[in-house]
CSV table of C-alpha atoms in Angstrom, one decimal:
chain,number,residue,atom,x,y,z
A,1,MET,CA,-40.4,-198.3,95.5
A,2,SER,CA,-40.3,-202.1,95.7
A,3,ASN,CA,-40.7,-204.0,99.0
A,4,ASN,CA,-42.1,-201.0,100.8
A,5,GLU,CA,-43.6,-202.1,104.1
A,6,ARG,CA,-44.5,-201.0,107.6
A,7,THR,CA,-43.4,-202.3,111.0
A,8,PHE,CA,-44.4,-201.8,114.6
A,9,ILE,CA,-41.6,-200.8,117.0
A,10,ALA,CA,-42.3,-200.1,120.7
A,11,VAL,CA,-40.0,-198.6,123.3
A,12,LYS,CA,-40.9,-200.6,126.4
A,13,PRO,CA,-41.3,-199.1,129.8
A,14,ASP,CA,-37.7,-199.8,130.7
A,15,GLY,CA,-36.5,-197.9,127.6
A,16,VAL,CA,-38.8,-195.0,128.3
A,17,GLN,CA,-37.8,-194.8,131.9
A,18,ARG,CA,-34.1,-194.9,131.0
A,19,GLY,CA,-34.5,-192.0,128.6
A,20,LEU,CA,-33.7,-194.0,125.5
A,21,ILE,CA,-36.5,-192.8,123.2
A,22,SER,CA,-34.5,-190.4,121.2
A,23,ASN,CA,-31.6,-192.9,120.8
A,24,ILE,CA,-33.9,-195.6,119.6
A,25,LEU,CA,-35.9,-193.3,117.2
A,26,SER,CA,-32.7,-191.9,115.7
A,27,ARG,CA,-31.4,-195.3,114.7
A,28,PHE,CA,-34.5,-195.7,112.4
A,29,GLU,CA,-34.4,-192.1,111.2
A,30,ASN,CA,-30.7,-192.3,110.5
A,31,ARG,CA,-31.2,-195.5,108.5
A,32,GLY,CA,-33.6,-193.7,106.3
A,33,TYR,CA,-37.0,-195.1,107.5
A,34,LYS,CA,-40.0,-192.9,107.7
A,35,LEU,CA,-42.0,-192.5,110.9
A,36,VAL,CA,-45.7,-192.7,110.1
A,37,GLY,CA,-47.2,-193.2,113.6
A,38,ILE,CA,-46.2,-192.4,117.1
A,39,LYS,CA,-47.9,-192.2,120.5
A,40,MET,CA,-47.2,-192.7,124.2
A,41,VAL,CA,-49.6,-195.1,125.9
A,42,ILE,CA,-49.9,-197.2,129.0
A,43,PRO,CA,-51.1,-200.4,127.5
A,44,THR,CA,-54.0,-202.3,129.0
A,45,GLU,CA,-53.9,-206.0,129.9
A,46,ASN,CA,-56.4,-206.7,127.1
A,47,LEU,CA,-54.2,-205.0,124.5
A,48,LEU,CA,-51.1,-206.9,125.7
A,49,ARG,CA,-52.9,-210.2,125.8
A,50,GLN,CA,-53.8,-209.7,122.2
A,51,HIS,CA,-50.3,-208.4,121.2
A,52,TYR,CA,-48.5,-211.3,122.9
A,53,ALA,CA,-51.2,-213.9,122.2
A,54,GLU,CA,-48.7,-216.6,121.3
A,55,HIS,CA,-47.1,-216.2,124.8
A,56,VAL,CA,-50.2,-216.1,127.0
A,57,ASP,CA,-49.8,-219.7,128.2
A,58,LYS,CA,-46.0,-219.5,128.8
A,59,PRO,CA,-44.6,-219.4,132.3
A,60,PHE,CA,-42.8,-216.0,131.7
A,61,PHE,CA,-46.0,-214.2,130.5
A,62,PRO,CA,-47.3,-212.9,133.9
A,63,LYS,CA,-43.9,-211.2,134.6
A,64,MET,CA,-43.8,-209.8,131.1
A,65,LEU,CA,-47.4,-208.6,131.3
A,66,ASN,CA,-46.7,-206.8,134.6
A,67,HIS,CA,-43.6,-205.2,133.2
A,68,MET,CA,-45.3,-203.9,130.1
A,69,MET,CA,-48.1,-202.4,132.2
A,70,SER,CA,-45.7,-200.8,134.6
A,71,GLY,CA,-45.3,-197.5,132.7
A,72,PRO,CA,-45.6,-195.8,129.4
A,73,VAL,CA,-44.7,-197.4,126.1
A,74,LEU,CA,-43.8,-195.4,123.0
A,75,ALA,CA,-45.6,-197.1,120.1
A,76,THR,CA,-44.3,-196.3,116.6
A,77,VAL,CA,-44.9,-197.3,113.0
A,78,TRP,CA,-42.0,-197.1,110.5
A,79,GLU,CA,-42.2,-197.4,106.8
A,80,GLY,CA,-39.6,-198.3,104.2
A,81,LYS,CA,-37.9,-201.0,102.1
A,82,ASP,CA,-37.6,-204.3,104.0
A,83,VAL,CA,-38.2,-202.4,107.3
A,84,VAL,CA,-39.5,-205.4,109.2
A,85,LYS,CA,-36.3,-207.5,108.7
A,86,GLN,CA,-34.0,-204.4,109.0
A,87,GLY,CA,-35.9,-203.2,112.1
A,88,ARG,CA,-35.2,-206.5,113.8
A,89,ALA,CA,-31.5,-206.1,112.8
A,90,ILE,CA,-31.4,-202.6,114.2
A,91,LEU,CA,-32.9,-203.9,117.5
A,92,GLY,CA,-30.6,-206.9,117.8
A,93,ALA,CA,-31.3,-210.3,119.2
A,94,THR,CA,-34.3,-210.6,121.6
A,95,ASN,CA,-31.8,-211.7,124.3
A,96,PRO,CA,-29.5,-208.7,124.7
A,97,LEU,CA,-26.6,-211.1,125.7
A,98,ASN,CA,-26.8,-212.4,122.1
A,99,SER,CA,-27.0,-208.9,120.6
A,100,ALA,CA,-24.1,-207.5,118.8
A,101,PRO,CA,-22.6,-204.1,119.8
A,102,GLY,CA,-24.1,-201.4,117.6
A,103,THR,CA,-27.6,-202.8,117.9
A,104,ILE,CA,-30.1,-201.2,120.2
A,105,ARG,CA,-30.2,-204.1,122.6
A,106,GLY,CA,-26.5,-204.7,122.3
A,107,ASP,CA,-25.8,-201.2,123.3
A,108,TYR,CA,-28.5,-200.6,125.9
A,109,ALA,CA,-29.7,-203.8,127.4
A,110,VAL,CA,-28.5,-206.8,129.5
A,111,ASP,CA,-31.5,-208.8,130.7
A,112,LEU,CA,-34.0,-210.5,128.4
A,113,GLY,CA,-36.9,-209.1,130.6
A,114,ARG,CA,-35.5,-205.6,130.1
A,115,ASN,CA,-34.6,-205.5,126.4
A,116,VAL,CA,-35.9,-201.9,126.0
A,117,ALA,CA,-37.8,-202.4,122.7
A,118,HIS,CA,-40.1,-204.6,120.7
A,119,GLY,CA,-40.1,-205.1,116.9
A,120,SER,CA,-42.5,-207.0,114.7
A,121,ASP,CA,-41.0,-210.3,113.6
A,122,SER,CA,-42.8,-210.6,110.2
A,123,VAL,CA,-44.8,-208.6,107.8
A,124,ALA,CA,-48.0,-210.4,109.0
A,125,SER,CA,-47.2,-209.7,112.6
A,126,ALA,CA,-46.4,-206.1,111.8
A,127,GLU,CA,-49.8,-205.6,110.2
A,128,ARG,CA,-51.6,-207.2,113.1
A,129,GLU,CA,-49.6,-205.2,115.7
A,130,ILE,CA,-50.1,-201.9,113.9
A,131,ASN,CA,-53.9,-202.5,113.8
A,132,LEU,CA,-53.9,-203.4,117.5
A,133,TRP,CA,-52.0,-200.3,118.6
A,134,PHE,CA,-53.1,-197.7,116.1
A,135,LYS,CA,-56.4,-196.5,114.5
A,136,LYS,CA,-56.1,-196.0,110.7
A,137,GLU,CA,-56.5,-192.2,111.1
A,138,GLU,CA,-53.5,-192.1,113.5
A,139,LEU,CA,-51.1,-193.1,110.7
A,140,VAL,CA,-49.8,-190.4,108.4
A,141,ASP,CA,-49.1,-190.9,104.7
A,142,TYR,CA,-46.7,-188.3,103.3
A,143,GLN,CA,-43.8,-188.1,100.9
A,144,LEU,CA,-40.4,-188.1,102.6
A,145,SER,CA,-38.4,-185.2,101.1
A,146,GLN,CA,-35.2,-187.2,101.3
A,147,LEU,CA,-36.6,-190.2,99.4
A,148,SER,CA,-34.4,-189.8,96.3
A,149,TRP,CA,-31.3,-189.6,98.5
A,150,ILE,CA,-32.2,-192.9,100.2
A,151,TYR,CA,-33.7,-195.0,97.4
A,152,GLU,CA,-32.6,-195.4,93.8
């Protein structure tokens, strides 16, 4: 299969607390992407500082850090054709007010600081984020039985 890649998608504490896990996961499953890693974690400050390294010096970072450490995060890895770009499309714009209805953020979020989910923004970011949140042995390689019904 061409352009097969992996992405990191996290359901943030607000998404977990609001009971949106199954709604968010089903969007990716229904699209035909394969779940290859999943775990519930309460992220440490160190992990979040690495994950959001490009934002550490920005004024909003302390508030975002506190929010992300406020409760459990569902960390997931999805695999499939163009999954990084398509994953971002499924999530919608980072600011929920700019997200179209039918996207996760467009359907379930209002404020930027409570946008329910994170998705990798590039293949390079996805690889870095997956390696931060998951050990290699926590990712599962398997053949999706529906593969021939999803891909030509």
